[in-house]
CSV table of C-alpha atoms in Angstrom, one decimal:
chain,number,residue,atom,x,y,z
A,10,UNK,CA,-23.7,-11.7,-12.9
A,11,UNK,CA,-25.6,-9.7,-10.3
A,12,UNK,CA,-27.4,-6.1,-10.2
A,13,UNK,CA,-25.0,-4.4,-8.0
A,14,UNK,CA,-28.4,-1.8,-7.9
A,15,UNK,CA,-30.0,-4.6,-6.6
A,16,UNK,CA,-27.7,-5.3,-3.5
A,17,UNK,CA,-28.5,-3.7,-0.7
A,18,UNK,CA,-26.1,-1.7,1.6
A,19,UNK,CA,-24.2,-3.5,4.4
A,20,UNK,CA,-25.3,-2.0,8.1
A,21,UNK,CA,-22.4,0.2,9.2
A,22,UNK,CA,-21.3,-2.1,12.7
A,23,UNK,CA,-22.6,-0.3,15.9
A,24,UNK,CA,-20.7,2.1,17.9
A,25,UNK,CA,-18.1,0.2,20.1
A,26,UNK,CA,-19.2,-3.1,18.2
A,27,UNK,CA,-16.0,-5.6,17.0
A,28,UNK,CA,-14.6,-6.1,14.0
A,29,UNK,CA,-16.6,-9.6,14.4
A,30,UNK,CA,-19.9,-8.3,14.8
A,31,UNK,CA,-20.0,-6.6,11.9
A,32,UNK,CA,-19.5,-10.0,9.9
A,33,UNK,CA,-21.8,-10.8,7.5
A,34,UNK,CA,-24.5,-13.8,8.8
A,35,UNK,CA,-23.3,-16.9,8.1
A,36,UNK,CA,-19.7,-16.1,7.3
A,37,UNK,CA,-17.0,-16.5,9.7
A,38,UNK,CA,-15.3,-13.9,11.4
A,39,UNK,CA,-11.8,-14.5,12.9
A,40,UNK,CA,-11.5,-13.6,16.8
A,41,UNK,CA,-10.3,-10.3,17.6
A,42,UNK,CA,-7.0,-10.3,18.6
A,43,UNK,CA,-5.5,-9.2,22.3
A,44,UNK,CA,-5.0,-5.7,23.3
A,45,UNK,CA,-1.1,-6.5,22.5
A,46,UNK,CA,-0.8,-9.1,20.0
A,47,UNK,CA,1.8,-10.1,18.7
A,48,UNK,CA,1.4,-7.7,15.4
A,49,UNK,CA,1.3,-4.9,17.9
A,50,UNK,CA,4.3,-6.2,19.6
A,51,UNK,CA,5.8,-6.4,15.6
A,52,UNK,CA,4.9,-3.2,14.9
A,53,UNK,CA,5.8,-1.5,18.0
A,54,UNK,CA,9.8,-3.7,17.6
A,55,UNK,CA,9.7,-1.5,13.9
A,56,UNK,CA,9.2,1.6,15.5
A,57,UNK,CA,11.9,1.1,18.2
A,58,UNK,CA,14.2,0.0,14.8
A,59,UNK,CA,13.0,3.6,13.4
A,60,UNK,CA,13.6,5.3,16.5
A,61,UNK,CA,17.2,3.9,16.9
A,62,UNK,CA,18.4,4.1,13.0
A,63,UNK,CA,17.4,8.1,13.8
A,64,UNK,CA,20.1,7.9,16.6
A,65,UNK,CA,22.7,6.6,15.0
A,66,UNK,CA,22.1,8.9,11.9
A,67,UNK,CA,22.9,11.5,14.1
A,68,UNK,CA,26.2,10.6,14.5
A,69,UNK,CA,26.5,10.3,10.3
A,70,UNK,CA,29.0,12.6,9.8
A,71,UNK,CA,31.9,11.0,12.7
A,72,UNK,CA,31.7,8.4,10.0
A,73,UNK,CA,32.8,10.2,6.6
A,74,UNK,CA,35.4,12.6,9.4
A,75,UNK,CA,37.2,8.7,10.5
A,76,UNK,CA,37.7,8.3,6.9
A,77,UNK,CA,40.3,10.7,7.5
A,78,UNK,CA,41.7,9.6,11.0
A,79,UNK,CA,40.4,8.9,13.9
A,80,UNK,CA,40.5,5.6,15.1
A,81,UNK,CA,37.4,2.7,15.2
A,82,UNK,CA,37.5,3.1,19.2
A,83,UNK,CA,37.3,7.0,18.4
A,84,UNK,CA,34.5,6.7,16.3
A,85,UNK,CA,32.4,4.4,18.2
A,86,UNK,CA,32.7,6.7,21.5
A,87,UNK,CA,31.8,10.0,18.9
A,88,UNK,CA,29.0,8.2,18.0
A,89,UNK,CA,27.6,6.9,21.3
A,90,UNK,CA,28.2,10.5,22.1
A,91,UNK,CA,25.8,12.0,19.4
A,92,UNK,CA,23.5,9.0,20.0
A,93,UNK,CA,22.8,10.3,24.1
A,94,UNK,CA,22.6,13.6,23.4
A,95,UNK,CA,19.7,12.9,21.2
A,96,UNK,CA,17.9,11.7,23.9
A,97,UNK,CA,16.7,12.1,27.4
A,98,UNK,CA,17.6,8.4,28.9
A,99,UNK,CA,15.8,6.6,30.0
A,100,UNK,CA,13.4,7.5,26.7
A,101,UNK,CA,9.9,6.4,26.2
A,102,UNK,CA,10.4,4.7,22.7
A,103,UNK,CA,6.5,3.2,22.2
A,104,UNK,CA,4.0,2.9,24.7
A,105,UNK,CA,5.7,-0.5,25.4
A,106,UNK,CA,9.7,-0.2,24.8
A,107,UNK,CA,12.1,1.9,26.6
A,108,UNK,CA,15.7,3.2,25.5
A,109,UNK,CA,17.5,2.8,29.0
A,110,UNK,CA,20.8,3.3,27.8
A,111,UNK,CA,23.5,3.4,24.8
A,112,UNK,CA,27.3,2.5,25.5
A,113,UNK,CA,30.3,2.2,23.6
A,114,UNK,CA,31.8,-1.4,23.6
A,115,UNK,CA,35.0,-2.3,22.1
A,116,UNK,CA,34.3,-2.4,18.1
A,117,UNK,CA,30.3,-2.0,18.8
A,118,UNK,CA,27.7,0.5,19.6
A,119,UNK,CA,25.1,-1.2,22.0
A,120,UNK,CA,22.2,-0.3,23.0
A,121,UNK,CA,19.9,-1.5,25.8
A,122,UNK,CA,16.5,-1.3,26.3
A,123,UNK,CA,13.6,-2.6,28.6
A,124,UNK,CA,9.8,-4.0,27.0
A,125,UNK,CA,6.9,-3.3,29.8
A,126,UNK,CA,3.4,-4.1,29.4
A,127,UNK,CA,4.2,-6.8,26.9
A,128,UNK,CA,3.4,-10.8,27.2
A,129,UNK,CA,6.6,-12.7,28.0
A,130,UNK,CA,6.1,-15.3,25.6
A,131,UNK,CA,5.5,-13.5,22.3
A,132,UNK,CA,8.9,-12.2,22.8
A,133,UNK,CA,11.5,-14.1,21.1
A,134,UNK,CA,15.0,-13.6,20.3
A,135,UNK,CA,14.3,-14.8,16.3
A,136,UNK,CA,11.4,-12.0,16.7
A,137,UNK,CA,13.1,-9.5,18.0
A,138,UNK,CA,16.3,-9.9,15.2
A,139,UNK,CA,13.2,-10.7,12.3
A,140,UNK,CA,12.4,-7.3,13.2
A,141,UNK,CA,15.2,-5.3,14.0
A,142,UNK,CA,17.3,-6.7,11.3
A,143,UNK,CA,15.8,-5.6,7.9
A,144,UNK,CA,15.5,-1.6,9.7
A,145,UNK,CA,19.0,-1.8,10.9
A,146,UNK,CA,20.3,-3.3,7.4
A,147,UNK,CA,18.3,-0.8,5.0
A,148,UNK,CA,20.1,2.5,6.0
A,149,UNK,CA,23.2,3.8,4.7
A,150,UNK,CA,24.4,5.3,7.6
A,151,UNK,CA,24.7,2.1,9.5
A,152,UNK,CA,26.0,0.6,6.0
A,153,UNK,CA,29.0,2.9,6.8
A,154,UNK,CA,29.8,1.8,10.6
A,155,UNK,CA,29.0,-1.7,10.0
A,156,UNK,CA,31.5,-1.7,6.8
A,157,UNK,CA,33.8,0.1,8.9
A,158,UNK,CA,33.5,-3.0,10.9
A,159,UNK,CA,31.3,-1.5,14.4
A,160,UNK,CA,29.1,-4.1,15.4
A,161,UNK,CA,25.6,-2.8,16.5
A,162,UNK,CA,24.3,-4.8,20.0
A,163,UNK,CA,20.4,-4.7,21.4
A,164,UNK,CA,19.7,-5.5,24.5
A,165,UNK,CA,15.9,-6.4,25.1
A,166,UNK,CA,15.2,-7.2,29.4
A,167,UNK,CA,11.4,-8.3,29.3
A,168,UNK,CA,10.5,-5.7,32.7
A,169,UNK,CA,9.0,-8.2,35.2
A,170,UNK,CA,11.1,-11.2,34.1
A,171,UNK,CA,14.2,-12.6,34.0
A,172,UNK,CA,14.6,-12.9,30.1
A,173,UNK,CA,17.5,-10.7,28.8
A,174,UNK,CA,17.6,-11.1,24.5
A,175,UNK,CA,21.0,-10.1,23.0
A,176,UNK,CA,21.1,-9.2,19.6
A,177,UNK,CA,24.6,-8.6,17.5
A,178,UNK,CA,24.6,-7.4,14.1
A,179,UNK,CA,27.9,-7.0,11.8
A,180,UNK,CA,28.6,-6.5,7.9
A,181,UNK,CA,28.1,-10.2,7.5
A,182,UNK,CA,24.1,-9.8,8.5
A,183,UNK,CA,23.5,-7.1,6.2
């Protein structure tokens, strides 16, 4: 067992110096990772998953009001309806994902946005759904529409491409 009075302090890593450079000698020190890697890109998919579980929170109470009438169809457009007047569309979601629009379809909400700045091939649709799925399926408010059975839709355009990612999510995927 060592004298941890014995140890000397580890130098605090100079100003503007990498993670990497502060590595002790002889140890190894991963690279440091892109500008937007793909755990910013993961991160930034959880806020957009946030950002739209806020939206359709908003339209909470058309759910517990078409327990007492109004048809699915009804519901959906009441929702949309809440959803855009929430926001300024297009909205700025994350420095990197933009909420262009959200429509009502028939039995679904959908909702569409566009990723800039991002690299093309990180983006996948399993990403996207690994992502978007687990925030979508952990509120109670979209418990309600999707037992209701309203499908939620994503669409993802990659800005500067042509890939186009379409998510669906019912009651069976939560």
């Amino acid at each position: 067992m060592t004298d941890p009075s014995n140890e000397q302090p580890t130098p605090a890593p100079a100003e503007g110096a990498s993670p990497a450079d502060a590595a002790a000698p002889g140890t190894y020190a991963p690279p440091v990772a892109p500008r937007k890697s793909r755990a910013t890109l993961i991160t930034v998919l959880v806020a957009v998953g946030v950002f739209v579980l806020v939206g359709i929170g908003v339209g909470t109470w058309a759910v517990v009001t078409a327990l007492a009438g109004p048809t699915k169809q009804a519901l959906i457009e009441q929702n949309v309806e809440e959803a855009r007047n929430s926001y300024d569309l297009p909205a700025q979601v994350d420095e990197v994902t933009i909420l262009t629009d959200i429509v009502a379809e028939e039995s679904a909400i959908a909702y569409h946005y566009t990723l800039t700045g991002v690299d093309p091939t990180l983006v996948t649709e399993d990403l996207l759904r690994s992502v978007v799925q687990p925030a979508l399926c952990s509120t109670p408010e979209t418990e309600k529409l999707l037992d209701l059975d309203i499908a939620v839709k994503y669409t993802y355009e990659v800005e500067g491409t042509d890939d186009v990612y379409e998510l669906e999510f019912t009651k069976d995927d939560c």
